[in-house]
Amino acid sequence: MTFSDYRVAVVTGATSGVGRGAIDLFLSKGLTVHAIARDESRLAELAGKGVITHALNVRDTAALTRELAGVEADIVLNSAGVSRAGNILSSSAEDLDDLVEVNLTAVMQILRLLYPGMVERDRGHVLNISSIAGHYNFFGHTAYHATKAAVHQLSRQLRNDAMGKRVRVTELSPGRIETEIFSRNLGGTPETDAEAWATYYEGFESLTVDDVVAAIEFAVDAPSHVNIGLVELMPTFQVPGGLTFDRRDQDAALQGAK
Ligand SMILES: NC(=O)c1ccc[n+]([C@@H]2O[C@H](COP(=O)([O-])OP(=O)(O)OC[C@H]3O[C@@H](n4cnc5c(N)ncnc54)[C@H](OP(=O)(O)O)[C@@H]3O)[C@@H](O)[C@H]2O)c1
């Protein structure tokens, strides 16, 4: 199966980052694109390009159910995602709800609504954006890691649910990508954009949205008998691994260093 076999794409996280980049790809392939996000002015820009827009919070299952009724999706890209600074020690109740409901529950609700149609029509491709946080342990928000690990397992399990059908599932697991996600953690203002850029991107060769979109194109354009199940993309200079061991005797360590 290639792009020419598909007619309709549904994209979450449509107004920024990976989702926004993928919309340009899908439009260039002649697909009808449904875009889901909250920012109405950015959605209006997409509408100007012929995209069908759905302004909603993906945590609102009733709105998702209403807006996606009757949509026969061939491609579903689940890109909407949030992260948080800190970890479970500093988390608010709202942080946990947002992380779980945006990163995981919404993905499952969207699939509940659109996946049965793909299976019935014997045609479709789900692309879920997880993260290296779902595969490796490193310092970051514990709940974010947990949601992304769940997206990994969900992506695997979807393959069983469509057994015998020409429905493919690809998990894309990126390392750091240059997007707005870190600025949003800091407040999502022009000032935090600059702060996030200086902290997370300046001086690093991170992935770009185009890098991830190229992987999406590769996965969708694979022949129909090929399911590219998992694509891990990392910046060359970002490496997972390392084992942390908190030394108890700090004084002895300092003495030894003298
Ligand atoms: N950037 C990275 O370094 C990185 C690394 C690994 C994985 N990822 C994953 O990649 C995916 C895309 O992230 P990104 O970096 O492209 O992020 P981004 O630039 O911050 O974009 C996030 C998108 O999600 C939408 N969104 C967030 N909360 C929403 C909600 N409650 N309801 C509806 N839409 C919502 C936002 O739209 P509105 O604000 O308009 O609603 C926006 O379009 C995420 O799943 C993220 O976890 C990112």
PDB file of N, CA and C and ligand atoms in Angstrom, residues 12-20 36-40 42-43 56-59 78-83 98 102-103 129-133 144 148 172-182 184 201 209, ligand 1:
ATOM      1  N   THR A  12      -3.999  14.248  14.803  1.00  0.00           N
ATOM      2  CA  THR A  12      -4.083  15.012  16.047  1.00  0.00           C
ATOM      3  C   THR A  12      -2.756  15.749  16.257  1.00  0.00           C
ATOM      4  N   GLY A  13      -2.796  16.737  17.122  1.00  0.00           N
ATOM      5  CA  GLY A  13      -1.588  17.557  17.287  1.00  0.00           C
ATOM      6  C   GLY A  13      -1.312  18.331  16.018  1.00  0.00           C
ATOM      7  N   ALA A  14      -2.407  18.732  15.357  1.00  0.00           N
ATOM      8  CA  ALA A  14      -2.314  19.237  13.982  1.00  0.00           C
ATOM      9  C   ALA A  14      -1.739  20.635  13.863  1.00  0.00           C
ATOM     10  N   THR A  15      -1.690  21.365  14.966  1.00  0.00           N
ATOM     11  CA  THR A  15      -1.322  22.781  14.863  1.00  0.00           C
ATOM     12  C   THR A  15       0.153  23.052  15.120  1.00  0.00           C
ATOM     13  N   SER A  16       0.911  22.025  15.463  1.00  0.00           N
ATOM     14  CA  SER A  16       2.317  22.277  15.822  1.00  0.00           C
ATOM     15  C   SER A  16       3.150  21.011  15.628  1.00  0.00           C
ATOM     16  N   GLY A  17       4.434  21.216  15.487  1.00  0.00           N
ATOM     17  CA  GLY A  17       5.385  20.108  15.521  1.00  0.00           C
ATOM     18  C   GLY A  17       5.119  19.035  14.480  1.00  0.00           C
ATOM     19  N   VAL A  18       5.198  17.798  14.928  1.00  0.00           N
ATOM     20  CA  VAL A  18       5.125  16.647  14.019  1.00  0.00           C
ATOM     21  C   VAL A  18       3.778  16.605  13.289  1.00  0.00           C
ATOM     22  N   GLY A  19       2.701  16.812  14.019  1.00  0.00           N
ATOM     23  CA  GLY A  19       1.370  16.750  13.396  1.00  0.00           C
ATOM     24  C   GLY A  19       1.233  17.785  12.289  1.00  0.00           C
ATOM     25  N   ARG A  20       1.702  18.994  12.585  1.00  0.00           N
ATOM     26  CA  ARG A  20       1.614  20.074  11.592  1.00  0.00           C
ATOM     27  C   ARG A  20       2.452  19.740  10.350  1.00  0.00           C
ATOM     28  N   ILE A  36      -7.107  17.836  14.075  1.00  0.00           N
ATOM     29  CA  ILE A  36      -7.650  17.983  15.419  1.00  0.00           C
ATOM     30  C   ILE A  36      -6.637  18.715  16.299  1.00  0.00           C
ATOM     31  N   ALA A  37      -7.088  19.782  16.955  1.00  0.00           N
ATOM     32  CA  ALA A  37      -6.278  20.524  17.931  1.00  0.00           C
ATOM     33  C   ALA A  37      -7.191  21.564  18.578  1.00  0.00           C
ATOM     34  N   ARG A  38      -6.620  22.388  19.475  1.00  0.00           N
ATOM     35  CA  ARG A  38      -7.461  23.400  20.163  1.00  0.00           C
ATOM     36  C   ARG A  38      -7.271  24.801  19.604  1.00  0.00           C
ATOM     37  N   ASP A  39      -6.099  25.144  19.105  1.00  0.00           N
ATOM     38  CA  ASP A  39      -5.792  26.528  18.743  1.00  0.00           C
ATOM     39  C   ASP A  39      -6.565  26.932  17.476  1.00  0.00           C
ATOM     40  N   GLU A  40      -7.594  27.758  17.704  1.00  0.00           N
ATOM     41  CA  GLU A  40      -8.508  28.032  16.587  1.00  0.00           C
ATOM     42  C   GLU A  40      -7.877  28.889  15.505  1.00  0.00           C
ATOM     43  N   ARG A  42      -4.727  28.865  14.529  1.00  0.00           N
ATOM     44  CA  ARG A  42      -3.887  27.981  13.708  1.00  0.00           C
ATOM     45  C   ARG A  42      -4.743  27.024  12.880  1.00  0.00           C
ATOM     46  N   LEU A  43      -5.849  26.584  13.454  1.00  0.00           N
ATOM     47  CA  LEU A  43      -6.745  25.708  12.677  1.00  0.00           C
ATOM     48  C   LEU A  43      -7.338  26.473  11.497  1.00  0.00           C
ATOM     49  N   LEU A  56     -11.016  21.006  19.172  1.00  0.00           N
ATOM     50  CA  LEU A  56     -11.464  20.320  20.395  1.00  0.00           C
ATOM     51  C   LEU A  56     -10.264  19.930  21.244  1.00  0.00           C
ATOM     52  N   ASN A  57     -10.597  19.694  22.491  1.00  0.00           N
ATOM     53  CA  ASN A  57      -9.601  19.150  23.415  1.00  0.00           C
ATOM     54  C   ASN A  57      -9.708  17.630  23.333  1.00  0.00           C
ATOM     55  N   VAL A  58      -8.610  16.970  23.049  1.00  0.00           N
ATOM     56  CA  VAL A  58      -8.690  15.514  22.882  1.00  0.00           C
ATOM     57  C   VAL A  58      -9.072  14.796  24.184  1.00  0.00           C
ATOM     58  N   ARG A  59      -9.048  15.523  25.295  1.00  0.00           N
ATOM     59  CA  ARG A  59      -9.528  14.932  26.552  1.00  0.00           C
ATOM     60  C   ARG A  59     -11.052  14.849  26.575  1.00  0.00           C
ATOM     61  N   ASN A  78      -1.611   9.819  15.376  1.00  0.00           N
ATOM     62  CA  ASN A  78      -1.784  10.295  16.753  1.00  0.00           C
ATOM     63  C   ASN A  78      -0.505  10.998  17.178  1.00  0.00           C
ATOM     64  N   SER A  79      -0.529  12.335  17.047  1.00  0.00           N
ATOM     65  CA  SER A  79       0.666  13.104  17.402  1.00  0.00           C
ATOM     66  C   SER A  79       0.440  14.003  18.611  1.00  0.00           C
ATOM     67  N   ALA A  80      -0.806  14.319  18.945  1.00  0.00           N
ATOM     68  CA  ALA A  80      -1.045  15.194  20.107  1.00  0.00           C
ATOM     69  C   ALA A  80      -0.363  14.593  21.323  1.00  0.00           C
ATOM     70  N   GLY A  81       0.364  15.411  22.038  1.00  0.00           N
ATOM     71  CA  GLY A  81       1.050  14.916  23.224  1.00  0.00           C
ATOM     72  C   GLY A  81       1.481  16.074  24.097  1.00  0.00           C
ATOM     73  N   VAL A  82       1.575  15.797  25.373  1.00  0.00           N
ATOM     74  CA  VAL A  82       2.064  16.802  26.320  1.00  0.00           C
ATOM     75  C   VAL A  82       3.141  16.171  27.190  1.00  0.00           C
ATOM     76  N   SER A  83       4.044  17.009  27.639  1.00  0.00           N
ATOM     77  CA  SER A  83       5.027  16.544  28.633  1.00  0.00           C
ATOM     78  C   SER A  83       4.971  17.514  29.801  1.00  0.00           C
ATOM     79  N   ASP A  98      -3.613  15.181  32.755  1.00  0.00           N
ATOM     80  CA  ASP A  98      -3.357  15.674  31.402  1.00  0.00           C
ATOM     81  C   ASP A  98      -2.451  14.700  30.643  1.00  0.00           C
ATOM     82  N   VAL A 102      -4.267  12.933  27.542  1.00  0.00           N
ATOM     83  CA  VAL A 102      -3.859  13.380  26.196  1.00  0.00           C
ATOM     84  C   VAL A 102      -2.994  12.312  25.517  1.00  0.00           C
ATOM     85  N   ASN A 103      -1.996  11.819  26.243  1.00  0.00           N
ATOM     86  CA  ASN A 103      -1.007  10.938  25.595  1.00  0.00           C
ATOM     87  C   ASN A 103      -1.504   9.519  25.386  1.00  0.00           C
ATOM     88  N   ILE A 129       2.802   8.340  17.641  1.00  0.00           N
ATOM     89  CA  ILE A 129       4.083   8.917  18.060  1.00  0.00           C
ATOM     90  C   ILE A 129       4.272   8.616  19.545  1.00  0.00           C
ATOM     91  N   SER A 130       5.228   7.779  19.840  1.00  0.00           N
ATOM     92  CA  SER A 130       5.534   7.528  21.258  1.00  0.00           C
ATOM     93  C   SER A 130       6.721   8.415  21.628  1.00  0.00           C
ATOM     94  N   SER A 131       7.779   7.832  22.098  1.00  0.00           N
ATOM     95  CA  SER A 131       8.983   8.588  22.469  1.00  0.00           C
ATOM     96  C   SER A 131      10.012   7.578  22.934  1.00  0.00           C
ATOM     97  N   ILE A 132      11.281   7.981  22.874  1.00  0.00           N
ATOM     98  CA  ILE A 132      12.289   7.120  23.509  1.00  0.00           C
ATOM     99  C   ILE A 132      12.017   6.999  24.999  1.00  0.00           C
ATOM    100  N   ALA A 133      11.232   7.944  25.552  1.00  0.00           N
ATOM    101  CA  ALA A 133      10.874   7.866  26.980  1.00  0.00           C
ATOM    102  C   ALA A 133      10.032   6.629  27.282  1.00  0.00           C
ATOM    103  N   TYR A 144       5.000  10.741  32.042  1.00  0.00           N
ATOM    104  CA  TYR A 144       5.214  10.833  30.591  1.00  0.00           C
ATOM    105  C   TYR A 144       5.821   9.525  30.085  1.00  0.00           C
ATOM    106  N   LYS A 148       4.052   6.832  27.429  1.00  0.00           N
ATOM    107  CA  LYS A 148       4.670   6.486  26.148  1.00  0.00           C
ATOM    108  C   LYS A 148       4.979   4.990  26.062  1.00  0.00           C
ATOM    109  N   LEU A 172       6.262   5.474  15.940  1.00  0.00           N
ATOM    110  CA  LEU A 172       7.477   6.265  15.738  1.00  0.00           C
ATOM    111  C   LEU A 172       7.951   6.723  17.101  1.00  0.00           C
ATOM    112  N   SER A 173       9.165   6.370  17.437  1.00  0.00           N
ATOM    113  CA  SER A 173       9.700   6.651  18.770  1.00  0.00           C
ATOM    114  C   SER A 173      10.887   7.606  18.643  1.00  0.00           C
ATOM    115  N   PRO A 174      10.607   8.912  18.747  1.00  0.00           N
ATOM    116  CA  PRO A 174      11.705   9.855  18.530  1.00  0.00           C
ATOM    117  C   PRO A 174      12.422  10.252  19.816  1.00  0.00           C
ATOM    118  N   GLY A 175      13.663  10.649  19.640  1.00  0.00           N
ATOM    119  CA  GLY A 175      14.363  11.416  20.663  1.00  0.00           C
ATOM    120  C   GLY A 175      13.989  12.881  20.492  1.00  0.00           C
ATOM    121  N   ARG A 176      14.894  13.765  20.880  1.00  0.00           N
ATOM    122  CA  ARG A 176      14.515  15.191  20.913  1.00  0.00           C
ATOM    123  C   ARG A 176      14.298  15.778  19.520  1.00  0.00           C
ATOM    124  N   ILE A 177      13.131  16.414  19.368  1.00  0.00           N
ATOM    125  CA  ILE A 177      12.774  17.073  18.095  1.00  0.00           C
ATOM    126  C   ILE A 177      12.575  18.562  18.369  1.00  0.00           C
ATOM    127  N   GLU A 178      12.989  19.383  17.426  1.00  0.00           N
ATOM    128  CA  GLU A 178      12.782  20.835  17.587  1.00  0.00           C
ATOM    129  C   GLU A 178      11.310  21.166  17.355  1.00  0.00           C
ATOM    130  N   THR A 179      10.555  21.321  18.446  1.00  0.00           N
ATOM    131  CA  THR A 179       9.137  21.706  18.375  1.00  0.00           C
ATOM    132  C   THR A 179       8.827  22.632  19.547  1.00  0.00           C
ATOM    133  N   GLU A 180       7.554  22.867  19.770  1.00  0.00           N
ATOM    134  CA  GLU A 180       7.135  23.758  20.858  1.00  0.00           C
ATOM    135  C   GLU A 180       6.982  23.042  22.193  1.00  0.00           C
ATOM    136  N   ILE A 181       7.214  21.750  22.239  1.00  0.00           N
ATOM    137  CA  ILE A 181       6.798  20.972  23.411  1.00  0.00           C
ATOM    138  C   ILE A 181       7.481  21.446  24.706  1.00  0.00           C
ATOM    139  N   PHE A 182       8.761  21.818  24.616  1.00  0.00           N
ATOM    140  CA  PHE A 182       9.448  22.238  25.844  1.00  0.00           C
ATOM    141  C   PHE A 182       9.000  23.632  26.271  1.00  0.00           C
ATOM    142  N   ARG A 184       6.033  24.833  25.847  1.00  0.00           N
ATOM    143  CA  ARG A 184       4.715  24.664  26.481  1.00  0.00           C
ATOM    144  C   ARG A 184       4.873  24.291  27.957  1.00  0.00           C
ATOM    145  N   TYR A 201      17.662  23.355  22.797  1.00  0.00           N
ATOM    146  CA  TYR A 201      17.998  23.211  21.380  1.00  0.00           C
ATOM    147  C   TYR A 201      19.301  23.885  20.972  1.00  0.00           C
ATOM    148  N   VAL A 209      11.333  18.410  12.590  1.00  0.00           N
ATOM    149  CA  VAL A 209      10.027  17.845  12.206  1.00  0.00           C
ATOM    150  C   VAL A 209      10.158  17.128  10.858  1.00  0.00           C
TER     151      VAL A 209
HETATM  152  N1  LIG B   1       9.472  17.269  20.674  1.00  0.00           N
HETATM  153  C1  LIG B   1      10.141  16.228  21.171  1.00  0.00           C
HETATM  154  O1  LIG B   1      11.327  16.334  21.557  1.00  0.00           O
HETATM  155  C2  LIG B   1       9.456  14.886  21.251  1.00  0.00           C
HETATM  156  C3  LIG B   1      10.244  13.758  21.502  1.00  0.00           C
HETATM  157  C4  LIG B   1       9.650  12.513  21.562  1.00  0.00           C
HETATM  158  C5  LIG B   1       8.297  12.392  21.372  1.00  0.00           C
HETATM  159  N2  LIG B   1       7.539  13.495  21.143  1.00  0.00           N
HETATM  160  C6  LIG B   1       6.106  13.305  20.943  1.00  0.00           C
HETATM  161  O2  LIG B   1       5.773  13.761  19.654  1.00  0.00           O
HETATM  162  C7  LIG B   1       4.394  14.133  19.616  1.00  0.00           C
HETATM  163  C8  LIG B   1       4.274  15.491  18.969  1.00  0.00           C
HETATM  164  O3  LIG B   1       4.876  16.433  19.837  1.00  0.00           O
HETATM  165  P1  LIG B   1       5.491  17.796  19.315  1.00  0.00           P
HETATM  166  O4  LIG B   1       6.889  17.814  19.788  1.00  0.00           O
HETATM  167  O5  LIG B   1       5.156  17.962  17.873  1.00  0.00           O
HETATM  168  O6  LIG B   1       4.669  18.803  20.257  1.00  0.00           O
HETATM  169  P2  LIG B   1       4.120  20.277  20.084  1.00  0.00           P
HETATM  170  O7  LIG B   1       4.860  21.046  19.066  1.00  0.00           O
HETATM  171  O8  LIG B   1       4.045  20.821  21.477  1.00  0.00           O
HETATM  172  O9  LIG B   1       2.637  20.022  19.528  1.00  0.00           O
HETATM  173  C9  LIG B   1       1.680  19.423  20.354  1.00  0.00           C
HETATM  174  C10 LIG B   1       0.372  19.359  19.594  1.00  0.00           C
HETATM  175  O10 LIG B   1      -0.591  18.662  20.408  1.00  0.00           O
HETATM  176  C11 LIG B   1      -1.780  19.451  20.491  1.00  0.00           C
HETATM  177  N3  LIG B   1      -2.386  19.246  21.799  1.00  0.00           N
HETATM  178  C12 LIG B   1      -1.775  19.256  23.011  1.00  0.00           C
HETATM  179  N4  LIG B   1      -2.684  19.079  23.987  1.00  0.00           N
HETATM  180  C13 LIG B   1      -3.889  18.922  23.376  1.00  0.00           C
HETATM  181  C14 LIG B   1      -5.214  18.725  23.854  1.00  0.00           C
HETATM  182  N5  LIG B   1      -5.483  18.602  25.157  1.00  0.00           N
HETATM  183  N6  LIG B   1      -6.209  18.628  22.949  1.00  0.00           N
HETATM  184  C15 LIG B   1      -5.957  18.754  21.625  1.00  0.00           C
HETATM  185  N7  LIG B   1      -4.723  18.937  21.112  1.00  0.00           N
HETATM  186  C16 LIG B   1      -3.702  19.026  21.989  1.00  0.00           C
HETATM  187  C17 LIG B   1      -1.318  20.890  20.293  1.00  0.00           C
HETATM  188  O11 LIG B   1      -2.351  21.667  19.710  1.00  0.00           O
HETATM  189  P3  LIG B   1      -3.194  22.828  20.420  1.00  0.00           P
HETATM  190  O12 LIG B   1      -2.321  23.511  21.421  1.00  0.00           O
HETATM  191  O13 LIG B   1      -3.653  23.659  19.266  1.00  0.00           O
HETATM  192  O14 LIG B   1      -4.336  22.085  21.046  1.00  0.00           O
HETATM  193  C18 LIG B   1      -0.199  20.723  19.257  1.00  0.00           C
HETATM  194  O15 LIG B   1      -0.753  20.672  17.963  1.00  0.00           O
HETATM  195  C19 LIG B   1       3.919  14.092  21.068  1.00  0.00           C
HETATM  196  O16 LIG B   1       3.185  12.921  21.284  1.00  0.00           O
HETATM  197  C20 LIG B   1       5.206  14.072  21.881  1.00  0.00           C
HETATM  198  O17 LIG B   1       5.037  13.435  23.125  1.00  0.00           O
HETATM  199  C21 LIG B   1       8.081  14.738  21.058  1.00  0.00           C
END
